[in-house]
Amino acid sequence: MALWVWLSIMAAAAQTARTAGQKHLAGSMSSWSATWVRFLFGLPFVVGYLLVATADRTAAMPTPHLEFFLWCLGTAASQIVATVLLVHLFSLRNFAVGTSYARTEAFLTALVGASLFGEHIDAAGWIAIVISVAGVVLISLAKQGVSGMALVRSGLNRAAGVGVLSGLFFALASLTLRRASLSLGDPDFLTTASMTLVTVVSMQVVLLGGYILATRAGELAAIGRAWKACVFVGLTSAIGSGGWFTAMTIERAAYVKAMGQIEFVFAILVSTLVFRERSTARELVGMSLVAGGIVVLLLFAR
């Protein structure tokens, strides 16, 4: 299989572990601080990735320019906004429906990428994305006890709108990070991906950190007390982001996102094998759809 596929699988597995770590932190600090932790404690690890990726480089490093920084800023801001919207969903009455709509992120990445960013997606690619997204939405509905009809009936409510916006901003983050990396014009994808990652995470540390220092400075003590869990979240976040950024430098963002939906299969396997929770029939069907979409993507999409 292609390198970007393995990178996507690695990133999805790391993201599953990071999510578990952030849930642990959520009990001792706000969602804002739990989100900032992934950037703050992940920054040393992504800097390490940059140093390792460029250790044997003999050519001069690519020179960052205004376009690169603007794309990076777009990535940093989009990811923060998407996360804030996702967190806001939990304060809404129909949050379960909203989070199901947020799972359409891969489809939105394909739609926006094809219409605004000139990313070519063939018929097999669209079929693979639609099948896998349907599987992810089905898994989400099963976990939250929401019926398909409730999802359709709630298509115009506030929670659904916030969910779609969250997915849209996550899609924009993926597309802009690919543009940032490619704008450096260097053939070494490890160099451009790691440079982009360090720049974006640094921006996120400053942007979100400034907000937290201004509004929630008292939570710094909670972060200090939970430093071991914070290091775990930072490490898994860096591994996941390194995988995503590198994969999206190599391959179109929509295809990487579709492949990355294997994360939801990992989550079910963890709940079944580790926590001994039984999977429902809808979850199993959803897993099958995700797997089927990935098979179509790998075998037929070009």
PDB file of N, CA and C in Angstrom, residues 19-85:
ATOM      1  N   THR A  19      -7.799  11.227  21.914  1.00  0.00           N
ATOM      2  CA  THR A  19      -9.164  11.520  22.342  1.00  0.00           C
ATOM      3  C   THR A  19      -9.436  10.934  23.718  1.00  0.00           C
ATOM      4  N   ALA A  20      -8.968   9.712  23.943  1.00  0.00           N
ATOM      5  CA  ALA A  20      -9.133   9.085  25.257  1.00  0.00           C
ATOM      6  C   ALA A  20      -8.416   9.902  26.328  1.00  0.00           C
ATOM      7  N   GLY A  21      -7.226  10.394  26.018  1.00  0.00           N
ATOM      8  CA  GLY A  21      -6.479  11.215  26.961  1.00  0.00           C
ATOM      9  C   GLY A  21      -7.171  12.533  27.260  1.00  0.00           C
ATOM     10  N   GLN A  22      -7.742  13.159  26.237  1.00  0.00           N
ATOM     11  CA  GLN A  22      -8.437  14.425  26.437  1.00  0.00           C
ATOM     12  C   GLN A  22      -9.707  14.245  27.265  1.00  0.00           C
ATOM     13  N   LYS A  23     -10.377  13.102  27.103  1.00  0.00           N
ATOM     14  CA  LYS A  23     -11.556  12.824  27.928  1.00  0.00           C
ATOM     15  C   LYS A  23     -11.157  12.731  29.397  1.00  0.00           C
ATOM     16  N   HIS A  24      -9.984  12.169  29.649  1.00  0.00           N
ATOM     17  CA  HIS A  24      -9.475  12.088  31.024  1.00  0.00           C
ATOM     18  C   HIS A  24      -9.211  13.492  31.577  1.00  0.00           C
ATOM     19  N   LEU A  25      -8.655  14.365  30.749  1.00  0.00           N
ATOM     20  CA  LEU A  25      -8.349  15.730  31.191  1.00  0.00           C
ATOM     21  C   LEU A  25      -9.605  16.562  31.397  1.00  0.00           C
ATOM     22  N   ALA A  26     -10.665  16.240  30.650  1.00  0.00           N
ATOM     23  CA  ALA A  26     -11.884  17.043  30.704  1.00  0.00           C
ATOM     24  C   ALA A  26     -12.483  17.086  32.105  1.00  0.00           C
ATOM     25  N   GLY A  27     -12.145  16.117  32.937  1.00  0.00           N
ATOM     26  CA  GLY A  27     -12.679  16.111  34.292  1.00  0.00           C
ATOM     27  C   GLY A  27     -12.009  17.106  35.214  1.00  0.00           C
ATOM     28  N   SER A  28     -10.861  17.638  34.817  1.00  0.00           N
ATOM     29  CA  SER A  28     -10.118  18.543  35.697  1.00  0.00           C
ATOM     30  C   SER A  28      -9.919  19.937  35.116  1.00  0.00           C
ATOM     31  N   MET A  29     -10.345  20.159  33.882  1.00  0.00           N
ATOM     32  CA  MET A  29     -10.187  21.476  33.259  1.00  0.00           C
ATOM     33  C   MET A  29     -11.237  21.668  32.175  1.00  0.00           C
ATOM     34  N   SER A  30     -11.367  22.895  31.676  1.00  0.00           N
ATOM     35  CA  SER A  30     -12.357  23.182  30.643  1.00  0.00           C
ATOM     36  C   SER A  30     -11.950  22.566  29.314  1.00  0.00           C
ATOM     37  N   SER A  31     -12.915  22.495  28.407  1.00  0.00           N
ATOM     38  CA  SER A  31     -12.629  21.968  27.073  1.00  0.00           C
ATOM     39  C   SER A  31     -11.613  22.842  26.348  1.00  0.00           C
ATOM     40  N   TRP A  32     -11.636  24.147  26.626  1.00  0.00           N
ATOM     41  CA  TRP A  32     -10.670  25.057  26.008  1.00  0.00           C
ATOM     42  C   TRP A  32      -9.245  24.671  26.403  1.00  0.00           C
ATOM     43  N   SER A  33      -9.037  24.465  27.705  1.00  0.00           N
ATOM     44  CA  SER A  33      -7.695  24.123  28.182  1.00  0.00           C
ATOM     45  C   SER A  33      -7.281  22.732  27.723  1.00  0.00           C
ATOM     46  N   ALA A  34      -8.236  21.792  27.704  1.00  0.00           N
ATOM     47  CA  ALA A  34      -7.927  20.440  27.237  1.00  0.00           C
ATOM     48  C   ALA A  34      -7.530  20.451  25.765  1.00  0.00           C
ATOM     49  N   THR A  35      -8.111  21.390  25.009  1.00  0.00           N
ATOM     50  CA  THR A  35      -7.744  21.535  23.596  1.00  0.00           C
ATOM     51  C   THR A  35      -6.370  22.188  23.464  1.00  0.00           C
ATOM     52  N   TRP A  36      -6.119  23.220  24.276  1.00  0.00           N
ATOM     53  CA  TRP A  36      -4.829  23.923  24.216  1.00  0.00           C
ATOM     54  C   TRP A  36      -3.675  23.000  24.573  1.00  0.00           C
ATOM     55  N   VAL A  37      -3.918  22.095  25.509  1.00  0.00           N
ATOM     56  CA  VAL A  37      -2.887  21.160  25.961  1.00  0.00           C
ATOM     57  C   VAL A  37      -2.319  20.352  24.803  1.00  0.00           C
ATOM     58  N   ARG A  38      -3.183  19.932  23.870  1.00  0.00           N
ATOM     59  CA  ARG A  38      -2.696  19.113  22.752  1.00  0.00           C
ATOM     60  C   ARG A  38      -1.700  19.881  21.902  1.00  0.00           C
ATOM     61  N   PHE A  39      -1.892  21.202  21.794  1.00  0.00           N
ATOM     62  CA  PHE A  39      -0.957  22.024  21.023  1.00  0.00           C
ATOM     63  C   PHE A  39       0.293  22.354  21.835  1.00  0.00           C
ATOM     64  N   LEU A  40       0.084  22.797  23.084  1.00  0.00           N
ATOM     65  CA  LEU A  40       1.196  23.240  23.927  1.00  0.00           C
ATOM     66  C   LEU A  40       2.187  22.111  24.198  1.00  0.00           C
ATOM     67  N   PHE A  41       1.682  20.959  24.617  1.00  0.00           N
ATOM     68  CA  PHE A  41       2.563  19.840  24.939  1.00  0.00           C
ATOM     69  C   PHE A  41       2.966  19.056  23.693  1.00  0.00           C
ATOM     70  N   GLY A  42       2.263  19.285  22.600  1.00  0.00           N
ATOM     71  CA  GLY A  42       2.642  18.626  21.354  1.00  0.00           C
ATOM     72  C   GLY A  42       3.746  19.354  20.611  1.00  0.00           C
ATOM     73  N   LEU A  43       3.895  20.674  20.885  1.00  0.00           N
ATOM     74  CA  LEU A  43       4.869  21.482  20.152  1.00  0.00           C
ATOM     75  C   LEU A  43       6.301  20.937  20.237  1.00  0.00           C
ATOM     76  N   PRO A  44       6.814  20.556  21.412  1.00  0.00           N
ATOM     77  CA  PRO A  44       8.189  20.010  21.441  1.00  0.00           C
ATOM     78  C   PRO A  44       8.346  18.761  20.579  1.00  0.00           C
ATOM     79  N   PHE A  45       7.302  17.940  20.523  1.00  0.00           N
ATOM     80  CA  PHE A  45       7.387  16.709  19.735  1.00  0.00           C
ATOM     81  C   PHE A  45       7.361  17.000  18.231  1.00  0.00           C
ATOM     82  N   VAL A  46       6.561  17.997  17.803  1.00  0.00           N
ATOM     83  CA  VAL A  46       6.537  18.302  16.368  1.00  0.00           C
ATOM     84  C   VAL A  46       7.829  18.999  15.943  1.00  0.00           C
ATOM     85  N   VAL A  47       8.430  19.771  16.860  1.00  0.00           N
ATOM     86  CA  VAL A  47       9.753  20.339  16.568  1.00  0.00           C
ATOM     87  C   VAL A  47      10.764  19.209  16.405  1.00  0.00           C
ATOM     88  N   GLY A  48      10.648  18.188  17.245  1.00  0.00           N
ATOM     89  CA  GLY A  48      11.513  17.015  17.110  1.00  0.00           C
ATOM     90  C   GLY A  48      11.325  16.326  15.774  1.00  0.00           C
ATOM     91  N   TYR A  49      10.071  16.248  15.306  1.00  0.00           N
ATOM     92  CA  TYR A  49       9.791  15.664  13.992  1.00  0.00           C
ATOM     93  C   TYR A  49      10.489  16.453  12.891  1.00  0.00           C
ATOM     94  N   LEU A  50      10.441  17.787  12.984  1.00  0.00           N
ATOM     95  CA  LEU A  50      11.112  18.630  11.995  1.00  0.00           C
ATOM     96  C   LEU A  50      12.622  18.381  11.995  1.00  0.00           C
ATOM     97  N   LEU A  51      13.211  18.291  13.172  1.00  0.00           N
ATOM     98  CA  LEU A  51      14.662  18.079  13.264  1.00  0.00           C
ATOM     99  C   LEU A  51      15.067  16.724  12.693  1.00  0.00           C
ATOM    100  N   VAL A  52      14.287  15.689  12.989  1.00  0.00           N
ATOM    101  CA  VAL A  52      14.595  14.352  12.468  1.00  0.00           C
ATOM    102  C   VAL A  52      14.375  14.305  10.959  1.00  0.00           C
ATOM    103  N   ALA A  53      13.279  14.919  10.497  1.00  0.00           N
ATOM    104  CA  ALA A  53      12.936  14.878   9.071  1.00  0.00           C
ATOM    105  C   ALA A  53      13.971  15.582   8.205  1.00  0.00           C
ATOM    106  N   THR A  54      14.649  16.563   8.771  1.00  0.00           N
ATOM    107  CA  THR A  54      15.608  17.349   7.983  1.00  0.00           C
ATOM    108  C   THR A  54      17.065  17.070   8.368  1.00  0.00           C
ATOM    109  N   ALA A  55      17.291  16.068   9.216  1.00  0.00           N
ATOM    110  CA  ALA A  55      18.649  15.806   9.723  1.00  0.00           C
ATOM    111  C   ALA A  55      19.635  15.478   8.613  1.00  0.00           C
ATOM    112  N   ASP A  56      19.211  14.721   7.613  1.00  0.00           N
ATOM    113  CA  ASP A  56      20.113  14.303   6.534  1.00  0.00           C
ATOM    114  C   ASP A  56      20.009  15.189   5.296  1.00  0.00           C
ATOM    115  N   ARG A  57      19.312  16.294   5.424  1.00  0.00           N
ATOM    116  CA  ARG A  57      19.104  17.161   4.265  1.00  0.00           C
ATOM    117  C   ARG A  57      20.389  17.914   3.928  1.00  0.00           C
ATOM    118  N   THR A  58      20.763  17.899   2.667  1.00  0.00           N
ATOM    119  CA  THR A  58      21.964  18.620   2.222  1.00  0.00           C
ATOM    120  C   THR A  58      21.612  19.911   1.490  1.00  0.00           C
ATOM    121  N   ALA A  59      20.421  19.955   0.894  1.00  0.00           N
ATOM    122  CA  ALA A  59      19.995  21.164   0.186  1.00  0.00           C
ATOM    123  C   ALA A  59      19.541  22.220   1.188  1.00  0.00           C
ATOM    124  N   ALA A  60      19.488  23.458   0.727  1.00  0.00           N
ATOM    125  CA  ALA A  60      19.015  24.543   1.581  1.00  0.00           C
ATOM    126  C   ALA A  60      17.539  24.337   1.921  1.00  0.00           C
ATOM    127  N   MET A  61      17.151  24.751   3.115  1.00  0.00           N
ATOM    128  CA  MET A  61      15.754  24.643   3.532  1.00  0.00           C
ATOM    129  C   MET A  61      14.902  25.606   2.712  1.00  0.00           C
ATOM    130  N   PRO A  62      13.664  25.220   2.390  1.00  0.00           N
ATOM    131  CA  PRO A  62      12.789  26.146   1.672  1.00  0.00           C
ATOM    132  C   PRO A  62      12.511  27.385   2.521  1.00  0.00           C
ATOM    133  N   THR A  63      12.399  28.519   1.866  1.00  0.00           N
ATOM    134  CA  THR A  63      12.179  29.781   2.574  1.00  0.00           C
ATOM    135  C   THR A  63      10.686  30.058   2.711  1.00  0.00           C
ATOM    136  N   PRO A  64      10.166  30.158   3.937  1.00  0.00           N
ATOM    137  CA  PRO A  64       8.748  30.483   4.115  1.00  0.00           C
ATOM    138  C   PRO A  64       8.442  31.865   3.552  1.00  0.00           C
ATOM    139  N   HIS A  65       7.252  32.027   3.004  1.00  0.00           N
ATOM    140  CA  HIS A  65       6.848  33.296   2.406  1.00  0.00           C
ATOM    141  C   HIS A  65       5.449  33.651   2.892  1.00  0.00           C
ATOM    142  N   LEU A  66       4.953  34.807   2.464  1.00  0.00           N
ATOM    143  CA  LEU A  66       3.668  35.300   2.962  1.00  0.00           C
ATOM    144  C   LEU A  66       2.537  34.320   2.663  1.00  0.00           C
ATOM    145  N   GLU A  67       2.505  33.779   1.451  1.00  0.00           N
ATOM    146  CA  GLU A  67       1.436  32.834   1.104  1.00  0.00           C
ATOM    147  C   GLU A  67       1.441  31.637   2.051  1.00  0.00           C
ATOM    148  N   PHE A  68       2.626  31.119   2.343  1.00  0.00           N
ATOM    149  CA  PHE A  68       2.753  29.982   3.256  1.00  0.00           C
ATOM    150  C   PHE A  68       2.178  30.322   4.626  1.00  0.00           C
ATOM    151  N   PHE A  69       2.557  31.480   5.167  1.00  0.00           N
ATOM    152  CA  PHE A  69       2.078  31.856   6.498  1.00  0.00           C
ATOM    153  C   PHE A  69       0.568  32.087   6.511  1.00  0.00           C
ATOM    154  N   LEU A  70       0.020  32.625   5.425  1.00  0.00           N
ATOM    155  CA  LEU A  70      -1.427  32.844   5.360  1.00  0.00           C
ATOM    156  C   LEU A  70      -2.186  31.521   5.333  1.00  0.00           C
ATOM    157  N   TRP A  71      -1.684  30.554   4.543  1.00  0.00           N
ATOM    158  CA  TRP A  71      -2.322  29.232   4.524  1.00  0.00           C
ATOM    159  C   TRP A  71      -2.218  28.581   5.901  1.00  0.00           C
ATOM    160  N   CYS A  72      -1.077  28.719   6.562  1.00  0.00           N
ATOM    161  CA  CYS A  72      -0.901  28.149   7.905  1.00  0.00           C
ATOM    162  C   CYS A  72      -1.857  28.797   8.904  1.00  0.00           C
ATOM    163  N   LEU A  73      -2.004  30.120   8.803  1.00  0.00           N
ATOM    164  CA  LEU A  73      -2.927  30.820   9.695  1.00  0.00           C
ATOM    165  C   LEU A  73      -4.355  30.341   9.458  1.00  0.00           C
ATOM    166  N   GLY A  74      -4.702  30.128   8.188  1.00  0.00           N
ATOM    167  CA  GLY A  74      -6.023  29.592   7.867  1.00  0.00           C
ATOM    168  C   GLY A  74      -6.236  28.224   8.482  1.00  0.00           C
ATOM    169  N   THR A  75      -5.204  27.391   8.432  1.00  0.00           N
ATOM    170  CA  THR A  75      -5.287  26.058   9.035  1.00  0.00           C
ATOM    171  C   THR A  75      -5.464  26.150  10.543  1.00  0.00           C
ATOM    172  N   ALA A  76      -4.626  26.957  11.187  1.00  0.00           N
ATOM    173  CA  ALA A  76      -4.675  27.088  12.647  1.00  0.00           C
ATOM    174  C   ALA A  76      -6.029  27.614  13.111  1.00  0.00           C
ATOM    175  N   ALA A  77      -6.499  28.678  12.460  1.00  0.00           N
ATOM    176  CA  ALA A  77      -7.774  29.279  12.856  1.00  0.00           C
ATOM    177  C   ALA A  77      -8.944  28.342  12.574  1.00  0.00           C
ATOM    178  N   SER A  78      -8.930  27.685  11.417  1.00  0.00           N
ATOM    179  CA  SER A  78     -10.030  26.779  11.053  1.00  0.00           C
ATOM    180  C   SER A  78     -10.146  25.630  12.040  1.00  0.00           C
ATOM    181  N   GLN A  79      -9.005  25.070  12.443  1.00  0.00           N
ATOM    182  CA  GLN A  79      -9.032  23.941  13.376  1.00  0.00           C
ATOM    183  C   GLN A  79      -9.535  24.374  14.748  1.00  0.00           C
ATOM    184  N   ILE A  80      -9.145  25.567  15.183  1.00  0.00           N
ATOM    185  CA  ILE A  80      -9.622  26.069  16.474  1.00  0.00           C
ATOM    186  C   ILE A  80     -11.121  26.321  16.420  1.00  0.00           C
ATOM    187  N   VAL A  81     -11.599  27.000  15.364  1.00  0.00           N
ATOM    188  CA  VAL A  81     -13.030  27.287  15.225  1.00  0.00           C
ATOM    189  C   VAL A  81     -13.834  25.992  15.164  1.00  0.00           C
ATOM    190  N   ALA A  82     -13.343  25.018  14.402  1.00  0.00           N
ATOM    191  CA  ALA A  82     -14.043  23.735  14.287  1.00  0.00           C
ATOM    192  C   ALA A  82     -14.165  23.058  15.646  1.00  0.00           C
ATOM    193  N   THR A  83     -13.086  23.104  16.424  1.00  0.00           N
ATOM    194  CA  THR A  83     -13.098  22.479  17.751  1.00  0.00           C
ATOM    195  C   THR A  83     -14.053  23.207  18.687  1.00  0.00           C
ATOM    196  N   VAL A  84     -14.057  24.546  18.632  1.00  0.00           N
ATOM    197  CA  VAL A  84     -14.961  25.338  19.467  1.00  0.00           C
ATOM    198  C   VAL A  84     -16.414  25.012  19.130  1.00  0.00           C
ATOM    199  N   LEU A  85     -16.728  24.916  17.844  1.00  0.00           N
ATOM    200  CA  LEU A  85     -18.091  24.580  17.429  1.00  0.00           C
ATOM    201  C   LEU A  85     -18.479  23.187  17.906  1.00  0.00           C
TER     202      LEU A  85
END
